[in-house]
CSV table of C-alpha atoms in Angstrom, one decimal:
chain,number,residue,atom,x,y,z
L,1,MET,CA,22.4,-12.3,3.4
L,2,ASP,CA,22.7,-15.8,2.1
L,3,ALA,CA,19.9,-17.5,0.0
L,4,ASN,CA,18.7,-19.7,2.9
L,5,ASN,CA,18.1,-16.8,5.2
L,6,ARG,CA,16.5,-14.8,2.4
L,7,TYR,CA,14.0,-17.5,1.7
L,8,LYS,CA,13.5,-18.1,5.5
L,9,ASN,CA,12.5,-14.4,5.7
L,10,LEU,CA,10.3,-14.7,2.7
L,11,ASN,CA,8.6,-17.8,4.1
L,12,SER,CA,8.1,-16.2,7.5
L,13,VAL,CA,6.1,-13.4,5.9
L,14,LYS,CA,4.1,-15.5,3.4
L,15,TRP,CA,1.9,-17.0,6.1
L,16,LEU,CA,1.4,-13.5,7.7
L,17,ALA,CA,0.4,-12.0,4.3
L,18,GLN,CA,-2.1,-14.8,3.7
L,19,LEU,CA,-3.6,-14.4,7.2
L,20,LEU,CA,-3.9,-10.6,6.7
L,21,ASP,CA,-5.2,-10.6,3.1
L,22,SER,CA,-6.6,-13.9,1.9
L,23,GLN,CA,-7.1,-16.4,4.7
L,24,PHE,CA,-10.9,-16.6,4.3
L,25,THR,CA,-13.3,-17.0,1.4
L,26,GLY,CA,-16.5,-15.0,1.4
L,27,PRO,CA,-19.5,-14.7,-0.8
L,28,TRP,CA,-18.8,-15.1,-4.6
L,29,GLY,CA,-15.4,-16.6,-3.8
L,30,ILE,CA,-13.9,-13.3,-2.6
L,31,LYS,CA,-10.7,-13.9,-0.5
L,32,PHE,CA,-10.1,-11.7,2.5
L,33,GLY,CA,-8.2,-11.8,5.7
L,34,LEU,CA,-7.8,-10.2,9.1
L,35,ASP,CA,-6.7,-6.9,7.6
L,36,ALA,CA,-10.2,-6.3,6.2
L,37,ILE,CA,-11.9,-7.5,9.3
L,38,ILE,CA,-9.8,-5.5,11.8
L,39,GLY,CA,-9.9,-2.6,9.4
L,40,LEU,CA,-13.6,-2.3,10.2
L,41,VAL,CA,-12.7,-0.7,13.5
L,42,PRO,CA,-12.4,3.0,12.8
L,43,VAL,CA,-8.9,4.6,12.9
L,44,PHE,CA,-7.3,2.0,15.1
L,45,GLY,CA,-8.0,-1.1,12.9
L,46,ASP,CA,-6.0,0.1,9.9
L,47,ALA,CA,-3.2,1.5,12.2
L,48,PHE,CA,-3.0,-1.9,14.0
L,49,THR,CA,-2.8,-3.9,10.8
L,50,SER,CA,-0.3,-1.5,9.3
L,51,LEU,CA,2.2,-2.6,12.0
L,52,PHE,CA,2.1,-6.1,10.6
L,53,SER,CA,2.3,-4.8,7.0
L,54,PHE,CA,5.5,-2.8,7.9
L,55,TYR,CA,6.9,-5.9,9.6
L,56,ILE,CA,6.7,-7.6,6.1
L,57,ILE,CA,8.6,-4.6,4.6
L,58,ALA,CA,11.2,-4.8,7.4
L,59,GLN,CA,11.8,-8.5,6.6
L,60,ALA,CA,12.2,-7.6,2.9
L,61,ALA,CA,14.7,-5.0,3.9
L,62,ARG,CA,16.6,-7.4,6.1
L,63,SER,CA,16.9,-9.8,3.2
L,64,GLY,CA,18.4,-7.2,0.9
L,65,CYS,CA,15.5,-5.9,-1.2
L,66,SER,CA,16.5,-2.7,-3.0
L,67,PRO,CA,15.3,0.7,-1.5
L,68,VAL,CA,13.1,1.4,-4.5
L,69,VAL,CA,11.3,-1.9,-4.0
L,70,LEU,CA,10.8,-1.1,-0.3
L,71,ILE,CA,9.4,2.3,-1.2
L,72,ARG,CA,7.0,0.7,-3.6
L,73,MET,CA,5.9,-1.7,-0.8
L,74,ALA,CA,5.4,1.2,1.6
L,75,LEU,CA,3.3,3.0,-1.0
L,76,ASN,CA,1.1,-0.1,-1.3
L,77,VAL,CA,0.5,0.0,2.4
L,78,LEU,CA,0.0,3.7,2.6
L,79,LEU,CA,-2.5,3.7,-0.3
L,80,GLU,CA,-4.5,1.0,1.5
L,81,ASP,CA,-4.4,3.1,4.7
L,82,PHE,CA,-5.2,6.4,3.0
L,83,ILE,CA,-8.2,5.0,1.2
L,84,GLY,CA,-9.1,3.1,4.3
L,85,ILE,CA,-9.8,6.4,6.0
L,86,LEU,CA,-13.0,6.7,3.9
L,87,PRO,CA,-16.0,5.1,5.5
L,88,VAL,CA,-17.4,2.2,3.6
L,89,ILE,CA,-15.3,2.8,0.4
L,90,GLY,CA,-12.2,2.2,2.4
L,91,ASN,CA,-13.5,-1.0,3.8
L,92,ILE,CA,-14.5,-2.3,0.4
L,93,PHE,CA,-11.0,-1.2,-0.9
L,94,ASP,CA,-9.4,-3.3,1.9
L,95,PHE,CA,-11.1,-6.4,0.5
L,96,TYR,CA,-9.6,-6.0,-2.9
L,97,TRP,CA,-6.2,-4.2,-2.7
L,98,LYS,CA,-4.4,-6.8,-0.5
L,99,SER,CA,-1.2,-4.8,0.0
L,100,ASN,CA,0.4,-7.6,2.0
L,101,ASN,CA,0.0,-10.1,-0.7
L,102,LYS,CA,1.3,-7.6,-3.2
L,103,ASN,CA,4.3,-6.9,-1.1
L,104,VAL,CA,5.2,-10.6,-0.6
L,105,ASP,CA,4.9,-11.0,-4.3
L,106,LEU,CA,7.3,-8.1,-4.8
L,107,PHE,CA,9.7,-9.6,-2.2
L,108,GLU,CA,9.6,-12.9,-4.0
L,109,ARG,CA,10.0,-11.4,-7.5
L,110,TYR,CA,12.9,-9.3,-6.3
L,111,HIS,CA,14.8,-12.4,-5.2
L,112,HIS,CA,14.2,-14.2,-8.5
L,113,SER,CA,14.8,-11.1,-10.7
L,114,PRO,CA,16.3,-8.2,-8.8
L,115,GLU,CA,17.1,-5.9,-11.7
L,116,ALA,CA,13.8,-6.2,-13.4
L,117,THR,CA,11.8,-5.9,-10.2
L,118,ALA,CA,13.8,-2.8,-9.1
L,119,ARG,CA,13.5,-1.2,-12.6
L,120,HIS,CA,9.7,-1.8,-12.7
L,121,SER,CA,9.4,-0.6,-9.1
L,122,ALA,CA,11.3,2.6,-9.9
L,123,PHE,CA,8.9,3.2,-12.8
L,124,VAL,CA,5.9,2.7,-10.4
L,125,VAL,CA,7.4,4.9,-7.7
L,126,GLY,CA,8.3,7.6,-10.2
L,127,GLY,CA,4.8,7.6,-11.7
L,128,THR,CA,3.3,7.8,-8.3
L,129,LEU,CA,5.4,10.8,-7.4
L,130,VAL,CA,4.5,12.5,-10.7
L,131,ALA,CA,0.8,11.9,-10.0
L,132,ILE,CA,1.1,13.3,-6.4
L,133,LEU,CA,3.0,16.3,-7.7
L,134,ALA,CA,0.4,16.9,-10.4
L,135,THR,CA,-2.4,16.6,-7.9
L,136,MET,CA,-0.7,19.1,-5.5
L,137,ILE,CA,-0.2,21.6,-8.4
L,138,ALA,CA,-3.9,21.2,-9.4
L,139,LEU,CA,-5.1,21.7,-5.8
L,140,PHE,CA,-2.8,24.7,-5.4
L,141,ALA,CA,-4.1,26.2,-8.7
L,142,GLY,CA,-7.7,25.5,-7.7
L,143,ALA,CA,-7.1,27.2,-4.3
L,144,ILE,CA,-5.7,30.3,-6.0
L,145,TYR,CA,-8.6,30.4,-8.5
L,146,ILE,CA,-11.2,30.1,-5.7
L,147,THR,CA,-9.4,32.7,-3.6
L,148,LEU,CA,-9.3,35.2,-6.5
L,149,ALA,CA,-13.0,34.5,-7.3
L,150,VAL,CA,-13.9,35.2,-3.7
L,151,ILE,CA,-11.9,38.4,-3.6
L,152,SER,CA,-13.5,39.4,-6.9
L,153,PHE,CA,-16.9,38.7,-5.6
L,154,LEU,CA,-16.3,40.5,-2.3
L,155,THR,CA,-14.9,43.6,-4.0
L,156,GLY,CA,-17.8,43.7,-6.5
L,157,GLN,CA,-15.5,43.2,-9.5
L,158,HIS,CA,-17.2,40.1,-11.0
């Protein structure tokens, strides 16, 4: 894709990210957007705004962003949605995380410095995968420990 179309795609999502993440100014100068407001609607709010978030990622893909940068962008949105499931805490997180602004920033940085952005994104994605794996192993080990403790208690071998 030529540079003009790349920047056209970037500019077409900048306004959307601002609308979703930082259009309004609240108390104490906190910026927020429609994502935080619509996200107040349980279940459907975050799902609805995620469609717009993934549109931003699709535009980045169309303009040639590397797969690892796109994965990092998706992780930004998924983290916001995952924590958004939690009542109150998720809504507060929505006001601060601003995945759309982060993703537009990644989009822009990639087109100014593709190698550095891709390398840093690979580090972030790799670190995230290691953290997820470590969490899964810890949960699995904890489940085994609890199961053995319950069996021990039920059989009277404690």
